[in-house]
């Protein structure tokens, strides 16, 4: 399947030449994934889109660079994935997915919001969450700028979420049991603050 060639978005950290060559490489070497991406863009975005797009991003990050130029950092790689999605949506006959809110800028503090009752029921109190969250934000502020863009474009990236977990998990008080529910709630609380900071409601 050949995707339409579109000009890259203004401000994207991937050049037109790199995007075009990388798309052609994926069309040749990962045709099934490209077809699955187009199919998933025909419906409101759900897990099928998230899973397929993350598989493509993992291939770009780990394998494609052996054959063609790829963006060097995670921001550029995400921008490429967004451009690939735009092309897949054009192939599927649907318009661009809206980009919501405004970007999170460097140095912008995130709002302190009440944690949900579902979070506190797991033992993660307001004080615990605020302390852990502030420490991670201080340690890697660039990560939150990336996570904000993922939310604004409705394109969650598993690798970035894993980076977030890698920072907060060691800070979890020892009396709390790390489980899937706590992992999910921490990500949801993070996204809630990012949406507020970006004016997404």
PDB file of C-alpha atoms in Angstrom:
ATOM      1  CA  UNK A   1       0.000   0.000   0.000  1.00  0.00           C
ATOM      2  CA  UNK A   2       1.324   3.430  -0.971  1.00  0.00           C
ATOM      3  CA  UNK A   3       0.323   6.331   1.240  1.00  0.00           C
ATOM      4  CA  UNK A   4      -0.221   9.822  -0.149  1.00  0.00           C
ATOM      5  CA  UNK A   5       2.717  12.188   0.218  1.00  0.00           C
ATOM      6  CA  UNK A   6       1.832  15.167   2.412  1.00  0.00           C
ATOM      7  CA  UNK A   7       3.969  18.140   3.438  1.00  0.00           C
ATOM      8  CA  UNK A   8       5.133  17.783   7.032  1.00  0.00           C
ATOM      9  CA  UNK A   9       3.450  20.025   9.583  1.00  0.00           C
ATOM     10  CA  UNK A  10       5.016  23.350  10.477  1.00  0.00           C
ATOM     11  CA  UNK A  11       7.396  22.976  13.405  1.00  0.00           C
ATOM     12  CA  UNK A  12       7.719  19.199  13.095  1.00  0.00           C
ATOM     13  CA  UNK A  13      11.086  17.846  14.218  1.00  0.00           C
ATOM     14  CA  UNK A  14      11.313  15.602  11.186  1.00  0.00           C
ATOM     15  CA  UNK A  15      12.266  16.854   7.738  1.00  0.00           C
ATOM     16  CA  UNK A  16      10.283  16.213   4.578  1.00  0.00           C
ATOM     17  CA  UNK A  17      13.073  14.118   3.062  1.00  0.00           C
ATOM     18  CA  UNK A  18      13.459  11.933   6.153  1.00  0.00           C
ATOM     19  CA  UNK A  19       9.687  11.480   6.498  1.00  0.00           C
ATOM     20  CA  UNK A  20       9.236  10.548   2.828  1.00  0.00           C
ATOM     21  CA  UNK A  21      12.107   8.048   2.797  1.00  0.00           C
ATOM     22  CA  UNK A  22      11.028   6.467   6.069  1.00  0.00           C
ATOM     23  CA  UNK A  23       7.436   6.098   4.875  1.00  0.00           C
ATOM     24  CA  UNK A  24       8.650   4.402   1.692  1.00  0.00           C
ATOM     25  CA  UNK A  25      10.773   2.031   3.783  1.00  0.00           C
ATOM     26  CA  UNK A  26       7.790   1.130   5.986  1.00  0.00           C
ATOM     27  CA  UNK A  27       5.573   0.585   2.951  1.00  0.00           C
ATOM     28  CA  UNK A  28       8.124  -1.919   1.652  1.00  0.00           C
ATOM     29  CA  UNK A  29       9.241  -3.642   4.856  1.00  0.00           C
ATOM     30  CA  UNK A  30       6.190  -3.309   7.145  1.00  0.00           C
ATOM     31  CA  UNK A  31       3.286  -3.375   4.711  1.00  0.00           C
ATOM     32  CA  UNK A  32       1.016  -5.268   7.117  1.00  0.00           C
ATOM     33  CA  UNK A  33       1.510  -2.670   9.838  1.00  0.00           C
ATOM     34  CA  UNK A  34       0.824   0.176   7.404  1.00  0.00           C
ATOM     35  CA  UNK A  35      -2.388  -1.546   6.280  1.00  0.00           C
ATOM     36  CA  UNK A  36      -3.407  -2.055   9.916  1.00  0.00           C
ATOM     37  CA  UNK A  37      -2.731   1.609  10.671  1.00  0.00           C
ATOM     38  CA  UNK A  38      -4.931   2.743   7.776  1.00  0.00           C
ATOM     39  CA  UNK A  39      -7.690   0.374   8.906  1.00  0.00           C
ATOM     40  CA  UNK A  40      -7.524   1.638  12.480  1.00  0.00           C
ATOM     41  CA  UNK A  41      -7.780   5.254  11.324  1.00  0.00           C
ATOM     42  CA  UNK A  42     -11.154   4.529   9.713  1.00  0.00           C
ATOM     43  CA  UNK A  43     -12.800   4.351  13.131  1.00  0.00           C
ATOM     44  CA  UNK A  44     -12.554   6.582  16.223  1.00  0.00           C
ATOM     45  CA  UNK A  45      -9.135   5.909  17.685  1.00  0.00           C
ATOM     46  CA  UNK A  46      -9.106   2.963  20.045  1.00  0.00           C
ATOM     47  CA  UNK A  47      -6.698   0.275  21.208  1.00  0.00           C
ATOM     48  CA  UNK A  48      -6.239  -1.054  17.646  1.00  0.00           C
ATOM     49  CA  UNK A  49      -4.769   2.291  16.607  1.00  0.00           C
ATOM     50  CA  UNK A  50      -2.720   2.685  19.792  1.00  0.00           C
ATOM     51  CA  UNK A  51      -1.246  -0.797  19.517  1.00  0.00           C
ATOM     52  CA  UNK A  52      -0.437  -0.554  15.803  1.00  0.00           C
ATOM     53  CA  UNK A  53       1.094   2.925  16.054  1.00  0.00           C
ATOM     54  CA  UNK A  54       3.269   1.841  18.984  1.00  0.00           C
ATOM     55  CA  UNK A  55       4.453  -1.219  17.046  1.00  0.00           C
ATOM     56  CA  UNK A  56       5.432   1.043  14.165  1.00  0.00           C
ATOM     57  CA  UNK A  57       7.231   3.443  16.487  1.00  0.00           C
ATOM     58  CA  UNK A  58       9.157   0.572  18.085  1.00  0.00           C
ATOM     59  CA  UNK A  59      10.259  -0.597  14.623  1.00  0.00           C
ATOM     60  CA  UNK A  60      11.322   2.929  13.671  1.00  0.00           C
ATOM     61  CA  UNK A  61      13.256   3.294  16.917  1.00  0.00           C
ATOM     62  CA  UNK A  62      14.929  -0.132  16.938  1.00  0.00           C
ATOM     63  CA  UNK A  63      15.252  -1.345  13.335  1.00  0.00           C
ATOM     64  CA  UNK A  64      14.555   1.215  10.618  1.00  0.00           C
ATOM     65  CA  UNK A  65      17.721   3.181  11.352  1.00  0.00           C
ATOM     66  CA  UNK A  66      19.770   0.261  10.040  1.00  0.00           C
ATOM     67  CA  UNK A  67      18.400   1.012   6.571  1.00  0.00           C
ATOM     68  CA  UNK A  68      17.289   4.659   6.360  1.00  0.00           C
ATOM     69  CA  UNK A  69      17.699   7.870   8.308  1.00  0.00           C
ATOM     70  CA  UNK A  70      15.371   8.254  11.291  1.00  0.00           C
ATOM     71  CA  UNK A  71      14.899  11.163  13.712  1.00  0.00           C
ATOM     72  CA  UNK A  72      17.511  10.910  16.442  1.00  0.00           C
ATOM     73  CA  UNK A  73      15.364  11.652  19.502  1.00  0.00           C
ATOM     74  CA  UNK A  74      11.987  10.623  20.871  1.00  0.00           C
ATOM     75  CA  UNK A  75      10.357  13.965  19.970  1.00  0.00           C
ATOM     76  CA  UNK A  76      11.364  13.683  16.324  1.00  0.00           C
ATOM     77  CA  UNK A  77      10.282  10.033  16.210  1.00  0.00           C
ATOM     78  CA  UNK A  78       6.880  10.955  17.647  1.00  0.00           C
ATOM     79  CA  UNK A  79       6.527  13.781  15.127  1.00  0.00           C
ATOM     80  CA  UNK A  80       7.224  11.249  12.374  1.00  0.00           C
ATOM     81  CA  UNK A  81       4.538   8.933  13.759  1.00  0.00           C
ATOM     82  CA  UNK A  82       2.087  11.842  13.736  1.00  0.00           C
ATOM     83  CA  UNK A  83       2.970  12.598  10.100  1.00  0.00           C
ATOM     84  CA  UNK A  84       2.554   8.920   9.221  1.00  0.00           C
ATOM     85  CA  UNK A  85      -0.876   8.952  10.875  1.00  0.00           C
ATOM     86  CA  UNK A  86      -1.875  12.000   8.823  1.00  0.00           C
ATOM     87  CA  UNK A  87      -0.983  10.099   5.658  1.00  0.00           C
ATOM     88  CA  UNK A  88      -2.815   6.983   6.841  1.00  0.00           C
ATOM     89  CA  UNK A  89      -5.926   9.058   7.576  1.00  0.00           C
ATOM     90  CA  UNK A  90      -5.739  10.601   4.109  1.00  0.00           C
ATOM     91  CA  UNK A  91      -5.505   7.112   2.612  1.00  0.00           C
ATOM     92  CA  UNK A  92      -8.520   6.067   4.685  1.00  0.00           C
ATOM     93  CA  UNK A  93     -10.501   9.078   3.488  1.00  0.00           C
ATOM     94  CA  UNK A  94     -10.796  10.779   6.869  1.00  0.00           C
ATOM     95  CA  UNK A  95      -9.522  14.182   7.911  1.00  0.00           C
ATOM     96  CA  UNK A  96      -6.702  15.005  10.272  1.00  0.00           C
ATOM     97  CA  UNK A  97      -7.373  14.186  13.913  1.00  0.00           C
ATOM     98  CA  UNK A  98      -7.716  17.447  15.857  1.00  0.00           C
ATOM     99  CA  UNK A  99      -4.795  18.619  17.975  1.00  0.00           C
ATOM    100  CA  UNK A 100      -6.323  19.835  21.237  1.00  0.00           C
ATOM    101  CA  UNK A 101      -5.334  22.602  23.623  1.00  0.00           C
ATOM    102  CA  UNK A 102      -2.005  24.384  23.646  1.00  0.00           C
ATOM    103  CA  UNK A 103       1.533  22.993  24.011  1.00  0.00           C
ATOM    104  CA  UNK A 104       3.136  22.599  27.406  1.00  0.00           C
ATOM    105  CA  UNK A 105       6.119  24.928  27.429  1.00  0.00           C
ATOM    106  CA  UNK A 106       9.440  24.422  29.181  1.00  0.00           C
ATOM    107  CA  UNK A 107       9.340  25.940  32.656  1.00  0.00           C
ATOM    108  CA  UNK A 108       5.552  25.742  32.865  1.00  0.00           C
ATOM    109  CA  UNK A 109       4.468  24.339  36.221  1.00  0.00           C
ATOM    110  CA  UNK A 110       1.726  21.729  36.252  1.00  0.00           C
ATOM    111  CA  UNK A 111      -1.388  22.448  38.334  1.00  0.00           C
ATOM    112  CA  UNK A 112      -1.987  20.648  41.613  1.00  0.00           C
ATOM    113  CA  UNK A 113      -5.368  18.922  41.325  1.00  0.00           C
ATOM    114  CA  UNK A 114      -7.235  16.693  43.786  1.00  0.00           C
ATOM    115  CA  UNK A 115      -6.549  13.020  43.179  1.00  0.00           C
ATOM    116  CA  UNK A 116      -9.564  10.889  42.368  1.00  0.00           C
ATOM    117  CA  UNK A 117     -11.235   8.770  45.016  1.00  0.00           C
ATOM    118  CA  UNK A 118     -10.363   5.678  42.974  1.00  0.00           C
ATOM    119  CA  UNK A 119      -6.700   6.577  43.480  1.00  0.00           C
ATOM    120  CA  UNK A 120      -6.903   7.181  47.219  1.00  0.00           C
ATOM    121  CA  UNK A 121      -8.740   3.872  47.680  1.00  0.00           C
ATOM    122  CA  UNK A 122      -5.524   2.187  46.520  1.00  0.00           C
ATOM    123  CA  UNK A 123      -3.584   3.950  49.270  1.00  0.00           C
ATOM    124  CA  UNK A 124      -2.083   6.650  47.041  1.00  0.00           C
ATOM    125  CA  UNK A 125      -3.139   9.706  49.006  1.00  0.00           C
ATOM    126  CA  UNK A 126      -3.004  13.306  47.820  1.00  0.00           C
ATOM    127  CA  UNK A 127       0.218  13.863  49.761  1.00  0.00           C
ATOM    128  CA  UNK A 128       1.870  10.733  48.378  1.00  0.00           C
ATOM    129  CA  UNK A 129       0.919  11.497  44.787  1.00  0.00           C
ATOM    130  CA  UNK A 130       1.901  15.174  44.971  1.00  0.00           C
ATOM    131  CA  UNK A 131       5.302  14.323  46.446  1.00  0.00           C
ATOM    132  CA  UNK A 132       6.072  11.599  43.916  1.00  0.00           C
ATOM    133  CA  UNK A 133       4.770  13.599  40.971  1.00  0.00           C
ATOM    134  CA  UNK A 134       6.757  16.708  41.916  1.00  0.00           C
ATOM    135  CA  UNK A 135       9.940  14.656  42.187  1.00  0.00           C
ATOM    136  CA  UNK A 136       9.490  13.081  38.758  1.00  0.00           C
ATOM    137  CA  UNK A 137       8.621  16.464  37.219  1.00  0.00           C
ATOM    138  CA  UNK A 138      11.794  17.933  38.714  1.00  0.00           C
ATOM    139  CA  UNK A 139      13.894  15.004  37.485  1.00  0.00           C
ATOM    140  CA  UNK A 140      12.699  14.904  33.861  1.00  0.00           C
ATOM    141  CA  UNK A 141      10.550  17.900  32.848  1.00  0.00           C
ATOM    142  CA  UNK A 142      11.051  17.182  29.125  1.00  0.00           C
ATOM    143  CA  UNK A 143       9.179  13.902  29.565  1.00  0.00           C
ATOM    144  CA  UNK A 144       6.044  15.795  30.566  1.00  0.00           C
ATOM    145  CA  UNK A 145       6.261  18.005  27.481  1.00  0.00           C
ATOM    146  CA  UNK A 146       6.289  14.816  25.405  1.00  0.00           C
ATOM    147  CA  UNK A 147       3.428  13.233  27.367  1.00  0.00           C
ATOM    148  CA  UNK A 148       1.417  16.425  26.903  1.00  0.00           C
ATOM    149  CA  UNK A 149       1.839  16.222  23.125  1.00  0.00           C
ATOM    150  CA  UNK A 150       0.762  12.587  23.168  1.00  0.00           C
ATOM    151  CA  UNK A 151      -2.425  13.620  24.967  1.00  0.00           C
ATOM    152  CA  UNK A 152      -3.041  16.627  22.710  1.00  0.00           C
ATOM    153  CA  UNK A 153      -2.860  14.381  19.629  1.00  0.00           C
ATOM    154  CA  UNK A 154      -4.542  11.329  21.217  1.00  0.00           C
ATOM    155  CA  UNK A 155      -1.470   9.202  20.492  1.00  0.00           C
ATOM    156  CA  UNK A 156      -0.269   7.597  23.764  1.00  0.00           C
ATOM    157  CA  UNK A 157       3.252   6.212  23.492  1.00  0.00           C
ATOM    158  CA  UNK A 158       4.016   3.180  25.644  1.00  0.00           C
ATOM    159  CA  UNK A 159       7.767   3.895  25.817  1.00  0.00           C
ATOM    160  CA  UNK A 160       7.164   7.355  27.312  1.00  0.00           C
ATOM    161  CA  UNK A 161       4.691   5.944  29.824  1.00  0.00           C
ATOM    162  CA  UNK A 162       7.300   3.352  30.792  1.00  0.00           C
ATOM    163  CA  UNK A 163       9.814   6.150  31.378  1.00  0.00           C
ATOM    164  CA  UNK A 164       7.277   7.836  33.658  1.00  0.00           C
ATOM    165  CA  UNK A 165       6.776   4.590  35.618  1.00  0.00           C
ATOM    166  CA  UNK A 166      10.523   4.027  35.881  1.00  0.00           C
ATOM    167  CA  UNK A 167      10.819   7.345  37.727  1.00  0.00           C
ATOM    168  CA  UNK A 168       7.866   7.102  40.113  1.00  0.00           C
ATOM    169  CA  UNK A 169       7.882   3.406  40.991  1.00  0.00           C
ATOM    170  CA  UNK A 170      11.022   3.643  43.184  1.00  0.00           C
ATOM    171  CA  UNK A 171       9.334   6.506  45.064  1.00  0.00           C
ATOM    172  CA  UNK A 172       6.246   4.482  45.979  1.00  0.00           C
ATOM    173  CA  UNK A 173       6.090   4.030  49.762  1.00  0.00           C
ATOM    174  CA  UNK A 174       7.064   0.467  50.743  1.00  0.00           C
ATOM    175  CA  UNK A 175       3.751  -0.144  52.526  1.00  0.00           C
ATOM    176  CA  UNK A 176       1.919   0.094  49.198  1.00  0.00           C
ATOM    177  CA  UNK A 177       1.800  -2.856  46.824  1.00  0.00           C
ATOM    178  CA  UNK A 178       2.764  -1.998  43.265  1.00  0.00           C
ATOM    179  CA  UNK A 179       0.078  -3.450  41.015  1.00  0.00           C
ATOM    180  CA  UNK A 180      -1.617  -2.847  37.678  1.00  0.00           C
ATOM    181  CA  UNK A 181      -4.312  -0.684  39.244  1.00  0.00           C
ATOM    182  CA  UNK A 182      -1.816   1.687  40.831  1.00  0.00           C
ATOM    183  CA  UNK A 183       0.118   1.888  37.563  1.00  0.00           C
ATOM    184  CA  UNK A 184      -3.076   2.776  35.699  1.00  0.00           C
ATOM    185  CA  UNK A 185      -4.212   5.344  38.268  1.00  0.00           C
ATOM    186  CA  UNK A 186      -0.828   7.098  38.317  1.00  0.00           C
ATOM    187  CA  UNK A 187      -0.938   7.514  34.545  1.00  0.00           C
ATOM    188  CA  UNK A 188      -4.530   8.761  34.685  1.00  0.00           C
ATOM    189  CA  UNK A 189      -3.678  11.310  37.381  1.00  0.00           C
ATOM    190  CA  UNK A 190      -0.709  12.473  35.306  1.00  0.00           C
ATOM    191  CA  UNK A 191      -2.844  12.896  32.189  1.00  0.00           C
ATOM    192  CA  UNK A 192      -5.451  14.824  34.187  1.00  0.00           C
ATOM    193  CA  UNK A 193      -2.867  17.432  35.173  1.00  0.00           C
ATOM    194  CA  UNK A 194      -1.432  17.594  31.684  1.00  0.00           C
ATOM    195  CA  UNK A 195      -4.882  18.156  30.166  1.00  0.00           C
ATOM    196  CA  UNK A 196      -5.513  20.977  32.620  1.00  0.00           C
ATOM    197  CA  UNK A 197      -2.115  22.568  31.924  1.00  0.00           C
ATOM    198  CA  UNK A 198      -2.750  22.422  28.177  1.00  0.00           C
ATOM    199  CA  UNK A 199      -6.281  23.838  28.430  1.00  0.00           C
ATOM    200  CA  UNK A 200      -7.929  20.600  27.353  1.00  0.00           C
ATOM    201  CA  UNK A 201     -10.586  20.637  30.095  1.00  0.00           C
TER     202      UNK A 201
END
